[in-house]
Amino acid sequence: MRLFILLSLFHLCLFSSSDYVVINEKKVYALGLESSYYVDESKVMDIESIKQEHFIPSQEEVPSYGFADVAYWLKISLKPDQSILNEKWFLKIDYPLLDHLALYAYDNKGRLLFEKHGGELEPFENREIKQRDFIFEIPFESDRLLSLYLRVETSGTIHLPIKLVRDIDIIETQQDSLLLSGLYYGLFIIIFVYSFILFIYTKDKNYVYYLFFLSTFVMWQLSFDGFGVEFFWTDMWWNIEKGTVFWMILAAFASVLFGKTFLQTSLYAPRLDKILLFFIVISFLAAMAATFLDYSLMVQVGAVISILMPIFLLISGIVTYRAGNRAARFYILGWTFFLVGSVLFALNKFDIIGGFYLINYAQQVGSAFEMIFLSWALADRIHLLQVEYNIKMEKLNVTLHQRVAASLEEMRKKDQVLAHQARLASIGETIEQIAHQWRQPLNNLALINQDTYFKRKLGTLDEVAFDEAHNKIDENLQFMSKTIDDFRDFFNVDDSDEDLTCKPSLIVDHALILSESLLHYSKVDIEIECISEYNIKIRKNEMSQVIMNLIKNSIDAIRIKEIENGYIKIRIDSDLEHDIISFEDNGGGIKPAILDKVFEPYVSTKKSSGGTGIGLYMSRLIIEKYEGEMRVKNTEHGALFEIRLPRS
């Protein structure tokens, strides 16, 4: 009985209400202040031994322990609410530079529920969640107390930004993180491309050193952020184990090399130039040493260099600026931003100051501004050289200013010409589209004219035939006139609903009347099948353009491939929400290579016969304008186009 009472009191103390976190509907739980820690100086204690030790409550939101050749154990007690048992929860550690992790979970009866492992030096494919951060699923099977023990061992600094997050919130936070990281690295890519292009044009060696510095810095940032392991060198163990400190020191080497050359310290500050040269040698040797020496030693060396390096470079910029190097002004601004971020980052690494998230963002913001201002400094240097050159040239030729002004005026005129050409090109595209729509009625008019001429010569042109020809000519001319209005309406949307409702069969009949001459002389049979139809909401003339274009395309395909007994089947049907108009021919179909592209502009199935690739593109735009859909596929004998339009 005494033993039972003692055990009960022990469990009450161990799992008192003040020693665990209640998990309910809250999205994210920061567990830094809710944890307690124990230092395993021997690094060999097992979980059973650790459970008997006294844990010290953490006083930091993000527990940070600096450099230490020990293993740290964190203990966290969680009590889930009944309402969240059906949800998935994860333990997330937002710091990818931890070598080895081990997570143990015990229930309130002291039974081991699971044991999980992770870490940067563990195979990436073995991670439970394939992410740069370390994420472990915490399955809550009941509303009883759950005790977590986390063992952390690393050769660098120990930071433990540890959270408990729901699955949906992990996705949301990952999306936000990827967006910010994409903007951050996207900025570097833009600066790199911009600087590389300038180097191609200027051949200035400063851009070589700057690009070298930018590349090494991005490699270090990828290592530090964990994106390198996740996306680039998942199985490259040397880069995983040594890459972070190697790229950090090599970036310092590249930055000093760039600074020495850009600031021209040998000219403006000879004594300082020797110090920078010493820095170059030391950082290069340290980078080489980082490839084979112990990581925990070299990361401290790299942290010291990352503190001293920006200080000396900032001083160098100030000294050379005061000595007359005006190009150093933006350089000074860049290193001021970077110095603040780097010093805060290094002090955080040594556990001198806290604020993990603030420090990480400060370092990234500082580095982003640094790269912007350094790129600006290079551009400004070129600008200053150009100004100096212009001043010297003005002394030799007083007319240089007029020549430069004339050149600038000519460039402005060229810009105006280019803008005018762009406008003409836009107008030309519209004219080409109108011409494509006019080609068919013009062909009809030519055929009617020829038919009338021969009937007149043969003496068979009676009054009925003449009136019929006149009416057909009038219809085609009205269509051509209406085309102008339709294209104007197409590009200038009219919100009125006037004349929008009609039956598909009436539109098909109208299009066939306008295409009658073309069908007659092409000797292509038309078969129309109307199963069921309802009113659709579309302008009659625009839909007629679509149908006429499909008829013309089918006739051209049949004619080009010299197919006898050509036919076009037009089928009108409906389902619960749409009217469906399908066109099928026996013209041999569309080449599979362009089948998926036929609705794109300037993609034509009849380039050899003068096709522009505009007709189907415009047809699709017209159908989609009225919330419809246009599809195409090949059948046994030809192509099948299907138009689906919603009922009115």
XYZ file of C-alpha atoms in Angstrom:
648
model
C 0.000 0.000 0.000
C 2.837 2.411 0.834
C 4.514 1.583 -2.453
C 1.237 2.206 -4.294
C 0.788 5.590 -2.583
C 4.371 6.611 -3.385
C 3.941 5.618 -7.016
C 0.654 7.505 -7.208
C 2.230 10.616 -5.734
C 5.157 10.253 -8.163
C 2.796 10.079 -11.151
C 0.744 12.997 -9.835
C 3.888 15.076 -9.576
C 5.112 13.918 -12.927
C 1.849 14.624 -14.698
C 0.522 17.573 -12.732
C -1.698 20.063 -14.541
C 1.103 22.616 -14.760
C 3.463 20.184 -16.509
C 1.536 19.386 -19.652
C -0.013 21.183 -22.609
C -3.708 20.720 -23.336
C -4.212 20.273 -27.098
C -7.591 21.493 -28.324
C -8.689 23.470 -31.357
C -5.714 25.807 -31.423
C -3.781 25.566 -34.683
C -0.129 25.866 -33.653
C 1.501 25.229 -30.283
C 4.963 26.655 -29.650
C 6.468 24.145 -27.218
C 9.732 25.869 -26.306
C 8.490 27.294 -23.002
C 6.405 24.158 -22.384
C 9.462 21.903 -22.452
C 12.172 20.944 -20.002
C 15.664 19.747 -20.814
C 18.445 17.532 -19.546
C 22.122 17.611 -20.586
C 23.646 14.224 -21.347
C 27.344 15.030 -21.205
C 28.365 11.433 -21.905
C 26.077 11.217 -24.967
C 25.504 7.504 -24.246
C 22.491 7.510 -21.907
C 19.486 5.549 -23.120
C 15.849 6.514 -22.810
C 15.201 4.390 -19.735
C 18.010 6.129 -17.865
C 16.904 9.553 -19.073
C 13.355 9.034 -17.773
C 14.732 8.841 -14.251
C 16.653 12.134 -14.480
C 15.539 15.574 -13.346
C 14.643 17.865 -16.252
C 15.122 21.636 -16.031
C 12.234 23.813 -17.283
C 13.101 25.783 -20.396
C 13.099 29.575 -20.153
C 13.230 30.256 -23.908
C 10.557 30.244 -26.575
C 13.162 28.698 -28.896
C 15.593 26.657 -26.761
C 19.141 27.465 -27.899
C 22.266 25.921 -26.391
C 25.075 27.198 -28.625
C 28.092 24.994 -29.360
C 28.314 22.009 -27.031
C 29.785 18.531 -27.422
C 26.911 16.952 -25.516
C 23.471 15.510 -26.185
C 20.365 17.415 -25.120
C 17.118 15.768 -24.120
C 13.803 17.623 -24.205
C 10.725 16.454 -22.399
C 7.240 17.616 -23.381
C 3.924 16.378 -21.966
C 0.775 16.692 -24.062
C -2.849 16.027 -23.147
C -5.156 15.953 -26.192
C -8.739 17.053 -25.963
C -11.369 14.553 -27.070
C -12.375 16.877 -29.926
C -9.043 16.602 -31.769
C -8.512 12.847 -31.716
C -9.624 12.475 -35.325
C -7.094 15.032 -36.553
C -3.491 14.468 -37.548
C -0.885 16.339 -35.506
C 2.819 16.720 -36.149
C 5.852 17.739 -34.156
C 7.859 20.180 -36.288
C 11.418 21.430 -35.718
C 12.194 24.433 -37.971
C 15.973 24.058 -37.951
C 17.503 21.759 -40.589
C 21.082 21.749 -39.213
C 20.651 19.106 -36.513
C 22.765 15.987 -37.052
C 20.776 13.342 -35.137
C 17.293 13.299 -33.617
C 15.474 10.601 -31.705
C 11.854 10.938 -30.556
C 10.208 8.643 -27.972
C 6.547 8.726 -26.910
C 5.104 7.196 -23.721
C 1.531 6.975 -22.515
C 0.354 7.713 -18.995
C 1.095 4.124 -18.001
C 4.718 4.398 -19.032
C 4.363 2.239 -22.144
C 6.493 3.099 -25.173
C 4.156 4.002 -28.034
C 6.717 4.709 -30.748
C 10.332 5.578 -31.434
C 11.318 7.737 -34.429
C 14.637 8.989 -35.770
C 15.797 11.775 -38.066
C 18.499 14.375 -38.564
C 20.587 15.968 -41.276
C 23.107 13.122 -41.234
C 20.391 10.508 -41.528
C 19.378 9.412 -45.079
C 16.875 11.886 -46.453
C 14.675 9.150 -47.904
C 14.233 7.752 -44.371
C 12.552 10.901 -43.128
C 8.946 10.401 -42.166
C 7.964 13.593 -44.021
C 10.213 14.496 -46.964
C 10.802 18.123 -45.971
C 13.839 20.252 -45.177
C 12.591 20.671 -41.607
C 12.117 17.717 -39.291
C 8.470 16.654 -38.981
C 7.199 13.694 -36.929
C 3.578 12.561 -36.784
C 2.153 12.405 -33.247
C -0.796 9.994 -33.282
C -3.207 10.848 -30.438
C -5.146 7.636 -29.875
C -6.923 8.735 -26.704
C -7.391 11.810 -24.536
C -4.794 10.561 -22.058
C -1.473 12.175 -21.260
C 1.354 11.666 -23.774
C 4.995 12.216 -22.799
C 7.549 12.993 -25.530
C 11.305 12.682 -25.106
C 13.442 14.265 -27.830
C 17.172 13.576 -28.043
C 19.260 16.083 -30.045
C 22.901 15.781 -30.947
C 24.783 17.947 -33.436
C 28.280 19.197 -34.080
C 27.071 22.751 -34.709
C 24.875 25.016 -32.645
C 21.682 23.668 -31.142
C 18.470 25.589 -31.822
C 15.132 23.925 -31.223
C 12.226 25.917 -32.669
C 9.772 23.175 -31.834
C 6.029 23.297 -32.521
C 2.987 21.068 -32.528
C 0.971 21.661 -35.701
C -2.065 20.171 -37.404
C -1.644 18.680 -40.859
C -3.611 21.421 -42.618
C -1.617 24.122 -40.851
C 1.652 22.459 -41.882
C 0.563 22.747 -45.507
C -0.372 26.404 -45.052
C 2.862 27.315 -43.253
C 4.902 25.365 -45.819
C 3.218 27.298 -48.618
C 3.962 30.619 -46.922
C 7.547 29.545 -46.283
C 8.041 28.400 -49.879
C 6.561 31.643 -51.174
C 8.912 33.792 -49.086
C 11.872 31.574 -49.945
C 10.922 31.719 -53.621
C 10.894 35.510 -53.476
C 14.208 35.506 -51.608
C 16.036 33.177 -53.995
C 14.215 34.635 -56.977
C 15.723 38.006 -56.106
C 19.199 36.440 -56.140
C 18.520 34.789 -59.495
C 17.408 38.100 -60.988
C 20.494 39.871 -59.636
C 22.737 37.077 -60.917
C 21.276 37.178 -64.432
C 21.346 40.976 -64.482
C 24.982 41.059 -63.354
C 25.983 38.320 -65.779
C 24.471 40.246 -68.694
C 26.293 43.393 -67.603
C 29.533 41.434 -67.410
C 29.024 40.211 -70.985
C 28.673 43.790 -72.162
C 31.264 45.464 -69.934
C 33.865 42.671 -69.488
C 34.491 44.213 -66.053
C 36.296 41.695 -63.802
C 34.472 43.105 -60.768
C 31.375 41.326 -62.010
C 33.272 38.021 -62.031
C 34.182 38.429 -58.364
C 30.677 39.594 -57.539
C 29.064 36.619 -59.296
C 31.488 34.318 -57.479
C 30.510 35.888 -54.156
C 26.783 35.724 -54.977
C 27.028 32.053 -56.015
C 28.910 30.942 -52.909
C 26.568 32.895 -50.665
C 23.501 31.275 -52.265
C 25.109 27.840 -51.814
C 25.650 28.584 -48.133
C 22.093 29.877 -47.752
C 20.717 26.740 -49.427
C 22.735 24.627 -46.984
C 21.589 26.650 -44.008
C 17.918 26.734 -45.015
C 17.858 23.009 -45.773
C 16.700 23.511 -49.367
C 20.008 22.114 -50.595
C 19.433 18.751 -48.903
C 15.788 18.684 -49.944
C 16.187 19.573 -53.613
C 19.813 19.504 -54.778
C 22.253 17.254 -52.903
C 20.004 14.767 -51.165
C 22.608 11.965 -51.344
C 25.854 14.005 -51.409
C 27.109 13.240 -47.932
C 30.131 15.516 -48.087
C 27.938 18.506 -48.887
C 25.454 17.516 -46.192
C 28.133 17.127 -43.522
C 30.669 19.785 -44.531
C 28.836 21.984 -47.008
C 27.329 24.530 -44.611
C 30.603 25.671 -43.053
C 32.569 25.265 -46.305
C 30.254 27.523 -48.284
C 30.022 30.003 -45.413
C 33.813 30.476 -45.285
C 34.188 30.371 -49.062
C 31.534 33.107 -49.324
C 33.625 35.174 -46.890
C 36.684 34.590 -49.069
C 34.768 35.636 -52.200
C 33.346 38.739 -50.520
C 36.794 39.986 -49.466
C 38.183 39.253 -52.924
C 35.347 41.248 -54.486
C 35.665 44.089 -51.955
C 39.411 44.453 -52.434
C 39.049 44.698 -56.214
C 35.931 46.842 -56.294
C 37.131 49.373 -53.715
C 40.602 49.569 -55.283
C 42.132 49.509 -51.820
C 45.644 49.248 -53.290
C 45.067 52.744 -54.697
C 42.938 54.415 -52.013
C 44.038 52.599 -48.810
C 47.316 50.632 -49.208
C 47.560 49.620 -45.537
C 44.015 48.372 -45.454
C 44.722 46.533 -48.691
C 47.315 44.400 -46.899
C 44.829 43.509 -44.150
C 42.271 42.439 -46.760
C 44.928 40.389 -48.509
C 45.633 38.663 -45.187
C 41.889 38.028 -44.815
C 41.797 36.495 -48.297
C 44.585 34.060 -47.451
C 43.118 33.122 -44.056
C 39.573 32.598 -45.355
C 40.811 30.530 -48.306
C 42.884 28.280 -46.038
C 39.960 27.987 -43.610
C 37.625 26.987 -46.453
C 40.063 24.286 -47.546
C 40.449 23.117 -43.950
C 36.656 22.878 -43.611
C 36.671 20.073 -46.166
C 38.415 17.658 -43.817
C 38.609 19.115 -40.262
C 35.964 18.620 -37.605
C 32.727 20.459 -38.358
C 32.188 21.697 -34.785
C 35.593 23.414 -34.836
C 35.298 24.898 -38.317
C 31.772 26.209 -37.812
C 33.070 28.296 -34.909
C 35.911 29.519 -37.102
C 33.371 30.368 -39.785
C 31.200 32.239 -37.270
C 34.193 34.331 -36.170
C 35.079 35.097 -39.795
C 31.453 36.019 -40.538
C 31.650 38.602 -37.716
C 35.042 40.094 -38.600
C 34.702 40.005 -42.377
C 31.753 42.444 -42.786
C 33.280 44.794 -40.192
C 36.542 45.100 -42.128
C 34.733 45.377 -45.449
C 32.497 48.127 -44.096
C 35.536 49.965 -42.724
C 37.268 49.519 -46.076
C 34.298 51.041 -47.859
C 34.216 54.049 -45.525
C 37.982 54.620 -45.793
C 38.061 54.435 -49.594
C 34.974 56.655 -49.879
C 36.615 59.312 -47.727
C 39.721 58.934 -49.888
C 37.697 59.889 -52.965
C 36.184 56.623 -54.209
C 32.581 57.722 -54.783
C 31.615 54.256 -56.033
C 31.884 53.004 -52.427
C 28.713 54.772 -51.248
C 26.230 52.027 -52.147
C 28.822 49.429 -51.159
C 28.799 50.900 -47.640
C 24.996 50.719 -47.481
C 25.016 47.085 -48.593
C 27.525 45.958 -45.998
C 25.782 47.966 -43.294
C 22.640 45.909 -43.806
C 24.584 42.678 -44.055
C 26.742 43.499 -41.026
C 23.728 43.894 -38.789
C 22.200 40.614 -39.997
C 25.484 38.672 -39.902
C 26.575 39.874 -36.467
C 23.147 39.088 -35.005
C 23.266 35.698 -36.718
C 26.766 34.888 -35.387
C 25.942 36.042 -31.856
C 22.840 33.889 -31.985
C 24.997 30.936 -33.035
C 27.166 31.450 -29.971
C 23.991 31.626 -27.869
C 24.875 35.165 -26.789
C 21.498 36.527 -27.916
C 18.173 34.780 -28.463
C 15.303 35.345 -30.863
C 15.712 32.522 -33.371
C 13.040 33.550 -35.896
C 13.842 37.252 -35.678
C 17.557 36.561 -36.181
C 16.966 34.274 -39.169
C 14.755 36.823 -40.880
C 17.167 39.638 -40.003
C 20.012 37.732 -41.646
C 17.974 37.027 -44.776
C 16.629 40.564 -45.072
C 20.107 41.963 -44.487
C 21.657 39.704 -47.127
C 18.917 40.555 -49.639
C 19.495 44.286 -49.179
C 23.233 43.728 -49.291
C 23.082 42.017 -52.695
C 20.774 44.717 -54.042
C 23.078 47.514 -52.933
C 26.223 45.717 -54.107
C 24.644 45.271 -57.528
C 23.648 48.906 -57.395
C 27.211 49.832 -56.435
C 28.546 48.032 -59.506
C 26.068 49.815 -61.750
C 26.883 53.078 -60.029
C 30.589 52.464 -60.561
C 29.998 52.019 -64.278
C 27.900 55.173 -64.244
C 30.634 57.136 -62.490
C 33.240 55.866 -64.942
C 30.982 56.954 -67.750
C 30.565 60.403 -66.207
C 34.332 60.756 -65.792
C 34.819 59.671 -69.366
C 32.258 62.207 -70.580
C 33.977 64.996 -68.653
C 37.325 64.142 -70.213
C 35.791 63.988 -73.655
C 34.061 67.324 -73.172
C 37.433 68.920 -72.598
C 38.621 67.544 -75.935
C 35.452 68.273 -77.907
C 32.927 70.914 -76.949
C 30.380 69.421 -79.307
C 30.158 66.093 -77.437
C 27.110 67.236 -75.516
C 25.217 68.039 -78.709
C 26.173 64.686 -80.170
C 25.012 62.830 -77.109
C 21.771 64.818 -77.107
C 21.277 64.046 -80.794
C 21.917 60.356 -80.139
C 19.410 60.336 -77.298
C 16.836 62.086 -79.479
C 17.418 59.493 -82.187
C 16.940 56.737 -79.654
C 13.684 58.326 -78.534
C 12.533 58.463 -82.139
C 13.457 54.812 -82.547
C 11.430 54.000 -79.439
C 8.503 55.898 -80.929
C 8.894 54.011 -84.224
C 8.981 50.700 -82.348
C 5.880 51.663 -80.390
C 4.167 52.657 -83.646
C 5.182 49.368 -85.247
C 3.777 47.502 -82.254
C 0.462 49.298 -82.706
C 0.495 48.523 -86.426
C 1.222 44.878 -85.642
C -1.798 44.791 -83.337
C -3.971 46.352 -86.034
C -2.505 43.914 -88.574
C -3.529 40.945 -86.442
C -7.106 42.244 -86.338
C -7.115 42.851 -90.103
C -5.759 39.334 -90.659
C -8.595 37.917 -88.573
C -11.162 39.927 -90.543
C -9.539 38.839 -93.807
C -9.805 35.220 -92.740
C -13.537 35.665 -92.134
C -13.945 37.485 -95.462
C -12.092 34.865 -97.501
C -15.075 32.516 -97.624
C -17.754 35.065 -98.689
C -15.303 36.435 -101.264
C -14.928 32.917 -102.642
C -18.710 32.623 -102.679
C -19.021 35.918 -104.558
C -16.409 34.775 -107.081
C -18.252 31.505 -107.646
C -21.630 33.252 -107.968
C -20.109 35.736 -110.390
C -18.583 32.921 -112.469
C -21.849 30.958 -112.429
C -23.820 34.003 -113.504
C -21.324 34.753 -116.268
C -21.519 31.232 -117.753
C -25.314 31.143 -117.484
C -25.414 34.496 -119.281
C -23.118 33.195 -122.043
C -25.124 29.992 -122.361
C -28.361 31.908 -122.404
C -29.733 30.133 -119.336
C -29.745 33.167 -117.039
C -33.427 33.722 -116.524
C -34.987 36.186 -114.133
C -35.324 33.611 -111.327
C -31.628 32.643 -111.545
C -30.626 36.311 -111.686
C -32.704 37.171 -108.594
C -31.293 34.145 -106.778
C -27.728 35.205 -107.598
C -28.542 38.764 -106.551
C -29.912 37.603 -103.196
C -26.888 35.400 -102.532
C -24.524 38.256 -103.385
C -26.479 40.558 -101.092
C -26.349 38.035 -98.230
C -22.597 37.609 -98.587
C -22.040 41.361 -98.738
C -24.200 41.840 -95.644
C -22.203 39.138 -93.905
C -18.938 40.890 -94.801
C -20.294 44.167 -93.506
C -21.565 42.508 -90.344
C -18.130 40.919 -89.822
C -16.650 44.373 -89.194
C -19.287 45.047 -86.542
C -18.796 41.583 -85.046
C -15.054 42.047 -84.685
C -15.609 45.474 -83.196
C -18.131 43.999 -80.764
C -15.781 41.098 -80.047
C -13.002 43.420 -78.888
C -15.391 45.961 -77.336
C -17.774 43.840 -75.291
C -21.405 44.943 -75.385
C -23.238 44.027 -72.212
C -26.684 44.109 -73.816
C -28.531 40.796 -74.167
C -30.266 41.784 -77.407
C -30.378 39.090 -80.136
C -28.546 36.474 -78.044
C -31.082 33.636 -77.926
C -31.624 31.274 -80.846
C -31.761 27.614 -81.814
C -28.597 25.867 -83.072
C -30.391 24.476 -86.151
C -31.301 27.988 -87.345
C -27.681 29.078 -87.056
C -26.497 25.986 -88.941
C -29.035 26.665 -91.700
C -27.891 30.275 -91.911
C -24.233 29.254 -92.184
C -25.044 26.665 -94.850
C -26.893 29.252 -96.929
C -23.812 31.518 -96.863
C -21.604 28.543 -97.742
C -23.894 27.152 -100.419
C -21.736 28.081 -103.416
C -18.585 26.741 -101.793
C -20.312 23.451 -101.009
C -21.785 23.228 -104.483
C -18.475 23.529 -106.324
C -16.504 21.433 -103.851
C -18.979 18.551 -104.333
C -18.938 17.791 -100.587
C -22.146 16.317 -99.199
C -23.678 17.786 -96.064
C -25.686 15.578 -93.706
C -27.573 17.264 -90.856
C -29.055 15.315 -87.957
C -31.008 17.177 -85.289
C -31.855 14.876 -82.389
C -32.872 17.442 -79.792
C -32.140 21.102 -79.210
C -32.947 24.059 -76.989
C -32.303 27.752 -77.226
C -28.682 28.744 -76.670
C -27.325 32.133 -75.665
C -24.962 33.333 -78.378
C -24.956 35.945 -81.134
C -26.162 34.367 -84.348
C -23.551 35.979 -86.567
C -20.618 34.997 -84.344
C -21.816 31.400 -84.164
C -22.252 31.433 -87.938
C -18.595 32.428 -88.269
C -17.605 29.399 -86.205
C -19.734 26.990 -88.250
C -18.599 28.442 -91.581
C -14.973 28.175 -90.509
C -15.400 24.508 -89.587
C -17.147 23.807 -92.902
C -14.379 25.593 -94.813
C -11.665 23.646 -92.910
C -13.351 20.320 -93.696
C -13.710 21.185 -97.384
C -10.034 22.247 -97.566
C -8.903 19.006 -95.882
C -10.976 16.896 -98.293
C -9.722 18.886 -101.299
C -6.006 18.819 -100.303
C -6.055 15.057 -99.759
C -8.095 14.546 -102.970
C -10.702 12.408 -101.239
C -13.623 11.338 -103.400
C -17.161 11.314 -102.032
C -16.288 13.865 -99.347
C -18.896 14.460 -96.684
C -19.541 16.529 -93.569
C -21.911 15.314 -90.862
C -23.427 17.968 -88.585
C -25.176 16.565 -85.543
C -27.236 18.607 -83.061
C -28.052 17.054 -79.701
C -28.418 18.087 -76.064
C -27.859 16.873 -72.546
C -29.196 18.164 -69.242
C -27.352 21.498 -69.419
C -25.896 21.958 -72.909
C -26.678 21.890 -76.576
C -24.017 19.941 -78.468
C -23.109 20.624 -82.100
C -20.626 18.200 -83.658
C -18.879 18.343 -87.055
C -17.353 15.203 -88.528
C -15.708 14.840 -91.949
C -13.749 12.215 -93.870
C -10.783 14.488 -94.563
C -8.208 12.179 -92.993
C -8.023 13.886 -89.602
C -5.398 16.120 -87.966
C -1.778 15.162 -87.454
C -1.307 13.868 -83.881
C 1.688 16.196 -83.401
C -0.552 19.288 -83.582
C -3.881 17.838 -82.424
C -3.521 19.390 -78.960
C -2.419 22.727 -80.425
C -4.983 23.386 -83.170
C -6.787 26.006 -81.055
C -3.602 27.999 -80.467
C -3.002 31.106 -82.619
C -0.958 30.636 -85.809
C -1.102 26.834 -85.614
C -2.493 25.674 -88.961
C -3.220 22.253 -90.427
C -2.821 23.658 -93.955
C 0.281 25.853 -93.920
C 1.206 24.695 -97.407
C -2.073 26.032 -98.805
C -1.893 29.407 -97.108
C -3.568 28.719 -93.774
C -3.030 31.418 -91.132
C -3.858 29.465 -87.981
C -6.327 32.147 -86.856
C -9.716 30.558 -87.647
C -9.873 27.855 -85.001
C -8.286 30.164 -82.449
C -10.974 32.811 -83.050
C -13.675 30.132 -83.072
C -12.622 28.872 -79.680
C -12.535 32.437 -78.293
C -16.078 33.043 -79.547
C -17.381 29.818 -77.971
C -15.591 30.450 -74.658
C -16.913 34.020 -74.693
C -20.376 32.506 -74.134
C -19.163 30.016 -71.482
C -19.034 27.176 -73.970
C -16.390 24.586 -74.778
C -14.832 23.459 -78.064
C -13.085 20.072 -78.443
C -11.452 18.097 -81.228
C -10.436 14.483 -81.789
C -9.622 12.210 -84.693
C -12.040 9.515 -85.828
C -11.568 6.592 -88.192
C -12.060 8.724 -91.307
C -11.360 12.299 -90.282
C -11.671 14.964 -87.598
C -14.542 15.475 -85.161
C -15.109 18.929 -83.652
C -17.589 19.234 -80.814
C -19.103 22.498 -79.532
C -20.911 22.526 -76.181
C -22.945 25.646 -75.345
C -25.079 26.169 -72.230
C -28.798 26.502 -72.661
C -30.281 29.961 -72.551
